[in-house]
Amino acid sequence: MKKSTILLLSAAILLAACENMPHDENMPHEVKTLTLTSEERVINSQQNEFSLDLLKQVNANEKSSENVFLSPLGVAFVCGMMTNGAEGNTLDQILSTIGAEGYSVDDLNEYYKNILENLPYLDKTTDMKIADAIWVDNQCHAKKDFIGINKMYYLADVVNLDLQDQLAPKAINDWADKNTKGLIKEVINEPFSDDARMVLTNAIYFKGNWQVEFKKSATRDEDFTTTEGKTVTVSMMNMNEKVMVTRAPAWICSTEGGLESYGARMLRLYFKDKAYCMDIILPREGVSCDEYLALLNMQALQLLETALGEYDVEVKLPKFTLKYHRDLNDDMKTLGMTDAFSGQLADFSGIAEEPLYLSKLFQDSFLEMDEAGAKAAAVTVATMDYMSAEPDVVPPFIVNRPFLLFIRECTYGTILFAGKIGHPESK
């Protein structure tokens, strides 16, 4: 039987250099406020649960890398667009997996529209842009409702073209290059098949500098103990400033209500204007990052947030760059999204006249941290085929062993990126 392919790509690009962007310092913009309804707050909270679940799931099954770095928000955006063409159990499983269980597609659309229209404009110093596009092949029998809803709620531009033309990949790659400011230059590295019918793209761009920057002159080579227990030399940034940090480890409670020996401290580094932040979670010595992450949940994360206080403290944080790739089919199936990947069970009848199923979902990501701030990027690709007690002195926060990190919006805690860093020098 002939196959027809729809590619859905989500490029979530955080913290990159910017030109001609909404928050270019030479281009003033109106500062907006992100206000979530009570329903949207629940979706946001449940999507954060999905972010943790996805990070834990990937880390538990990652054999080839000491580092894991993802954009759960990028995966959720792709799935959100798909819900506008999904039906039955396929739709229910997608909604449940990404944190919209109990809510309608309309509720989810309103939530993402709110995010798209307001999240990029929360302050004057953070550069951020979200862009969506739908690339429709001349032969595609796309349904008008699917296109119209994604234009309305995901603010997607619609481009008609011949995907079999040799210039089609270049057009999409140029779009990705432009909207990620060169961080992701190529998302399509081979010609489309004769049966390719549609490409959906999403790009999120974000650049933020620390509210309190590290001095370059204080960066020096220091030891870091990797996940495997090896000692390596890293470029360690240093500061001794007033920052948000927990004075002592907060503990994860067991299901019986007792205290486990899995304590951790949190460091919160704000970006300028404090609309966004990066949370660094450092398990106590003797507890591996993998052991801690396996038990981490939103309750424990909130406990750490509650324990944050502003203190003068020594901070050491690695300066590093890493790239990461992950095939997500099995991870998403484990989290409950099974029917979408089945040629027999998937129901995407609202996308096109042809029956479709989700054949492949993967993500490539990038993270760089230095004295001024951070850069992060993730590209998510989904391919759809057609087939029939506190101490008196605050101790230093020295990140010289594996740690967790989250890049978040601060008002509601929306998790944009999540990672476990076991070897900062890994490329």
Coordinates of N, CA and C in Angstrom, one line a residue, residues 121-253:
Y121 N 6.4 38.3 25.7 CA 6.4 39.8 25.9 C 6.4 40.1 27.4
L122 N 6.9 39.2 28.3 CA 6.8 39.4 29.7 C 7.7 40.5 30.3
D123 N 8.8 40.8 29.6 CA 9.7 41.9 30.0 C 10.3 42.6 28.8
K124 N 11.1 43.6 29.1 CA 11.8 44.3 28.0 C 13.2 43.8 27.8
T125 N 13.7 42.9 28.6 CA 15.1 42.5 28.4 C 15.3 41.1 27.9
T126 N 14.3 40.3 27.9 CA 14.4 39.0 27.3 C 13.9 39.0 25.9
D127 N 14.7 38.4 25.0 CA 14.4 38.3 23.6 C 13.6 37.0 23.4
M128 N 12.4 37.0 22.9 CA 11.7 35.8 22.7 C 10.7 35.9 21.5
K129 N 10.6 34.8 20.8 CA 9.6 34.8 19.6 C 9.1 33.4 19.5
I130 N 7.8 33.2 19.2 CA 7.3 31.9 18.9 C 6.7 32.1 17.5
A131 N 7.0 31.1 16.6 CA 6.5 31.1 15.2 C 6.0 29.8 14.8
D132 N 4.9 29.7 14.1 CA 4.4 28.4 13.6 C 4.1 28.6 12.1
A133 N 4.2 27.5 11.3 CA 3.9 27.5 9.9 C 3.5 26.1 9.5
I134 N 2.6 26.0 8.6 CA 2.1 24.8 8.0 C 2.4 24.8 6.5
W135 N 3.2 23.8 6.1 CA 3.6 23.7 4.7 C 2.8 22.6 4.0
V136 N 1.9 23.0 3.1 CA 1.0 22.1 2.5 C 1.3 21.7 1.1
D137 N 1.5 20.4 0.8 CA 1.8 20.0 -0.5 C 0.6 20.2 -1.4
N138 N 0.9 20.5 -2.7 CA -0.2 20.7 -3.7 C -1.1 19.5 -3.8
Q139 N -0.7 18.3 -3.5 CA -1.5 17.1 -3.6 C -2.2 16.8 -2.3
C140 N -2.0 17.5 -1.3 CA -2.5 17.1 0.0 C -4.0 17.5 0.1
H141 N -4.8 16.6 0.6 CA -6.2 16.8 0.9 C -6.4 17.2 2.3
A142 N -5.8 18.2 2.8 CA -5.9 18.7 4.1 C -7.3 19.2 4.4
K143 N -7.8 19.0 5.6 CA -9.1 19.4 5.9 C -9.1 20.9 6.4
K144 N -10.1 21.7 5.9 CA -10.1 23.1 6.1 C -10.1 23.4 7.6
D145 N -10.9 22.6 8.4 CA -11.0 22.9 9.8 C -9.6 22.7 10.5
F146 N -8.9 21.7 10.1 CA -7.6 21.5 10.7 C -6.7 22.7 10.5
I147 N -6.6 23.1 9.2 CA -5.8 24.3 8.9 C -6.3 25.5 9.6
G148 N -7.6 25.8 9.5 CA -8.1 27.0 10.1 C -7.9 27.1 11.6
I149 N -8.1 26.0 12.3 CA -8.0 26.0 13.8 C -6.5 26.3 14.1
N150 N -5.6 25.7 13.4 CA -4.2 25.9 13.8 C -3.7 27.3 13.4
K151 N -4.4 27.9 12.3 CA -4.1 29.3 12.0 C -4.6 30.2 13.1
M152 N -5.8 29.9 13.6 CA -6.4 30.8 14.6 C -5.7 30.7 16.0
Y153 N -5.4 29.4 16.5 CA -4.9 29.3 17.8 C -3.4 29.2 17.9
Y154 N -2.8 28.6 16.9 CA -1.3 28.5 16.9 C -0.7 29.5 16.0
L155 N -1.5 30.5 15.5 CA -1.0 31.6 14.7 C -0.1 31.2 13.6
A156 N -0.5 30.0 13.0 CA 0.4 29.4 12.0 C 0.2 30.1 10.6
D157 N 1.3 30.4 10.0 CA 1.3 30.8 8.5 C 1.1 29.5 7.7
V158 N 0.4 29.6 6.6 CA 0.2 28.5 5.7 C 0.8 28.7 4.4
V159 N 1.7 27.8 4.0 CA 2.4 27.9 2.7 C 2.1 26.7 1.9
N160 N 1.7 27.0 0.6 CA 1.4 25.9 -0.3 C 2.6 25.8 -1.2
L161 N 3.1 24.6 -1.4 CA 4.2 24.3 -2.2 C 4.3 22.8 -2.6
D162 N 5.2 22.5 -3.6 CA 5.4 21.2 -4.0 C 6.5 20.6 -3.2
L163 N 6.1 19.7 -2.3 CA 7.1 19.1 -1.4 C 8.1 18.2 -2.1
Q164 N 7.8 17.8 -3.3 CA 8.7 17.0 -4.1 C 9.7 17.8 -4.9
D165 N 9.5 19.1 -4.9 CA 10.4 20.0 -5.6 C 11.7 20.0 -4.8
Q166 N 12.8 20.0 -5.5 CA 14.1 19.9 -4.8 C 14.4 21.1 -3.9
L167 N 13.6 22.2 -4.1 CA 13.8 23.4 -3.3 C 12.9 23.4 -2.0
A168 N 12.0 22.5 -1.9 CA 11.1 22.4 -0.8 C 11.9 22.3 0.6
P169 N 12.8 21.4 0.7 CA 13.6 21.3 1.9 C 14.3 22.6 2.3
K170 N 14.9 23.2 1.2 CA 15.6 24.5 1.5 C 14.7 25.5 2.0
A171 N 13.4 25.6 1.5 CA 12.5 26.6 2.0 C 12.2 26.4 3.5
I172 N 12.0 25.2 3.9 CA 11.7 24.9 5.3 C 13.0 25.1 6.2
N173 N 14.1 24.7 5.7 CA 15.4 24.9 6.4 C 15.7 26.4 6.6
D174 N 15.4 27.2 5.5 CA 15.6 28.6 5.6 C 14.7 29.2 6.7
W175 N 13.4 28.7 6.7 CA 12.5 29.2 7.8 C 13.0 28.9 9.2
A176 N 13.5 27.6 9.3 CA 14.1 27.2 10.6 C 15.3 28.1 11.0
D177 N 16.2 28.3 10.0 CA 17.4 29.1 10.2 C 17.0 30.5 10.7
K178 N 16.0 31.1 10.0 CA 15.6 32.5 10.3 C 15.0 32.6 11.7
N179 N 14.1 31.6 12.0 CA 13.4 31.7 13.2 C 14.2 31.2 14.4
T180 N 15.3 30.6 14.2 CA 16.2 30.2 15.3 C 17.5 30.9 15.3
K181 N 17.6 32.0 14.5 CA 18.8 32.8 14.4 C 20.0 32.0 14.2
G182 N 20.0 31.0 13.3 CA 21.1 30.2 12.9 C 21.5 29.1 13.8
L183 N 20.8 29.0 14.9 CA 21.1 27.9 15.8 C 20.7 26.5 15.3
I184 N 19.6 26.5 14.6 CA 19.1 25.3 13.9 C 19.1 25.6 12.4
K185 N 20.1 25.3 11.7 CA 20.1 25.6 10.3 C 19.5 24.6 9.3
E186 N 19.4 23.4 9.8 CA 18.8 22.3 8.9 C 18.0 21.3 9.7
V187 N 16.7 21.2 9.3 CA 15.9 20.2 9.9 C 15.5 19.2 8.9
I188 N 15.6 19.5 7.7 CA 15.3 18.5 6.6 C 16.6 18.3 5.8
N189 N 17.2 17.1 6.0 CA 18.5 16.8 5.3 C 18.5 15.9 4.2
E190 N 17.3 15.6 3.7 CA 17.1 14.8 2.5 C 15.8 15.1 1.8
P191 N 15.7 14.8 0.4 CA 14.5 15.2 -0.3 C 13.3 14.5 0.3
F192 N 12.1 15.1 0.2 CA 10.9 14.5 0.6 C 10.6 13.3 -0.4
S193 N 9.9 12.3 0.1 CA 9.4 11.2 -0.7 C 8.3 11.7 -1.6
D194 N 8.0 10.9 -2.6 CA 6.9 11.3 -3.5 C 5.6 11.3 -2.8
D195 N 5.5 10.8 -1.6 CA 4.2 10.7 -0.9 C 4.1 11.7 0.2
A196 N 5.1 12.6 0.4 CA 5.0 13.6 1.4 C 3.9 14.6 1.1
R197 N 3.2 14.9 2.2 CA 2.0 15.8 2.0 C 1.9 17.1 2.8
M198 N 2.6 17.1 4.0 CA 2.5 18.3 4.8 C 3.6 18.3 5.8
V199 N 4.0 19.6 6.2 CA 5.0 19.8 7.2 C 4.5 20.9 8.1
L200 N 4.4 20.6 9.4 CA 4.0 21.6 10.4 C 5.3 22.0 11.2
T201 N 5.6 23.3 11.4 CA 6.8 23.7 12.1 C 6.4 24.7 13.2
N202 N 7.1 24.6 14.3 CA 7.0 25.5 15.4 C 8.4 25.9 15.9
A203 N 8.6 27.2 16.1 CA 9.9 27.6 16.6 C 9.7 28.5 17.8
I204 N 10.4 28.3 18.8 CA 10.5 29.2 20.0 C 11.9 29.7 20.2
Y205 N 12.0 31.0 20.2 CA 13.3 31.6 20.4 C 13.4 32.4 21.7
F206 N 14.4 32.3 22.4 CA 14.5 33.0 23.7 C 16.0 33.3 24.0
K207 N 16.2 34.5 24.4 CA 17.6 34.9 24.8 C 17.5 35.6 26.2
G208 N 18.2 35.2 27.1 CA 18.2 35.8 28.4 C 19.6 35.9 29.1
N209 N 19.9 37.0 29.6 CA 21.1 37.2 30.4 C 20.8 37.1 31.9
W210 N 21.8 36.5 32.7 CA 21.5 36.4 34.1 C 21.3 37.8 34.7
Q211 N 20.4 37.8 35.7 CA 20.2 39.1 36.5 C 21.6 39.5 37.2
V212 N 22.2 38.5 37.7 CA 23.6 38.7 38.2 C 24.6 37.9 37.4
E213 N 25.4 38.5 36.6 CA 26.3 37.7 35.7 C 27.5 37.3 36.5
F214 N 28.0 36.2 36.0 CA 29.3 35.7 36.5 C 30.4 36.5 35.8
K215 N 31.5 36.8 36.6 CA 32.6 37.5 36.0 C 33.5 36.6 35.3
K216 N 33.9 36.9 34.1 CA 34.7 36.0 33.3 C 36.1 35.8 33.9
S217 N 36.5 36.9 34.6 CA 37.9 36.8 35.3 C 37.9 35.7 36.4
A218 N 36.7 35.4 36.9 CA 36.6 34.4 38.0 C 36.4 33.0 37.5
T219 N 36.3 32.8 36.2 CA 36.1 31.4 35.7 C 37.5 30.8 35.6
R220 N 37.6 29.5 36.1 CA 38.8 28.8 36.2 C 38.6 27.3 36.0
D221 N 39.6 26.6 35.6 CA 39.5 25.1 35.5 C 39.4 24.5 36.9
E222 N 38.4 23.7 37.1 CA 38.2 23.0 38.3 C 37.7 21.6 38.1
D223 N 37.7 20.7 39.1 CA 37.3 19.3 39.0 C 35.8 19.2 39.0
F224 N 35.3 18.2 38.2 CA 33.9 17.8 38.2 C 33.8 16.3 38.2
T225 N 33.0 15.7 39.1 CA 32.9 14.3 39.1 C 31.7 13.8 38.3
T226 N 31.9 13.1 37.2 CA 30.9 12.7 36.3 C 30.0 11.6 36.8
T227 N 28.9 11.3 36.1 CA 28.0 10.2 36.5 C 28.7 8.9 36.7
E228 N 29.7 8.7 35.9 CA 30.5 7.4 36.0 C 31.5 7.5 37.1
G229 N 31.6 8.6 37.8 CA 32.6 8.6 38.9 C 34.0 9.1 38.5
K230 N 34.1 9.5 37.3 CA 35.4 10.0 36.8 C 35.6 11.5 37.1
T231 N 36.8 11.9 37.4 CA 37.1 13.3 37.7 C 37.6 13.9 36.4
V232 N 36.9 15.0 35.9 CA 37.3 15.7 34.7 C 37.5 17.1 35.1
T233 N 38.2 17.8 34.2 CA 38.4 19.3 34.4 C 37.4 20.0 33.5
V234 N 36.7 21.0 34.2 CA 35.7 21.8 33.5 C 36.0 23.3 33.7
S235 N 35.5 24.1 32.9 CA 35.6 25.6 33.1 C 34.5 25.9 34.1
M236 N 34.9 26.3 35.3 CA 33.9 26.5 36.4 C 33.7 28.0 36.6
M237 N 32.5 28.5 36.4 CA 32.2 29.9 36.7 C 32.0 30.1 38.2
N238 N 32.4 31.2 38.7 CA 32.3 31.5 40.2 C 31.7 32.8 40.5
M239 N 30.9 32.9 41.5 CA 30.4 34.1 42.1 C 30.2 34.0 43.6
N240 N 30.2 35.1 44.3 CA 29.8 35.2 45.7 C 28.9 36.4 45.8
E241 N 27.6 36.1 45.6 CA 26.6 37.2 45.5 C 25.3 36.8 46.3
K242 N 24.4 37.7 46.4 CA 23.1 37.4 47.0 C 22.2 36.7 45.9
V243 N 21.8 35.5 46.1 CA 21.0 34.7 45.1 C 20.0 33.9 45.9
M244 N 19.0 33.4 45.1 CA 18.0 32.5 45.7 C 18.5 31.1 45.8
V245 N 18.6 30.5 47.0 CA 19.1 29.2 47.2 C 18.5 28.6 48.5
T246 N 18.4 27.3 48.5 CA 18.0 26.6 49.7 C 19.1 26.5 50.7
R247 N 18.9 26.7 51.9 CA 20.0 26.7 52.9 C 20.5 25.2 53.2
A248 N 19.5 24.3 53.2 CA 19.8 22.9 53.5 C 19.0 22.0 52.5
P249 N 19.3 20.8 52.4 CA 18.6 19.9 51.5 C 17.1 19.7 51.9
A250 N 16.2 19.7 50.9 CA 14.8 19.3 51.1 C 14.7 17.8 50.8
W251 N 13.9 17.1 51.5 CA 13.8 15.7 51.3 C 12.6 15.2 50.6
I252 N 12.8 14.1 49.8 CA 11.7 13.5 49.1 C 11.0 12.5 50.1
C253 N 9.7 12.7 50.2 CA 8.9 11.8 51.1 C 8.6 10.5 50.4

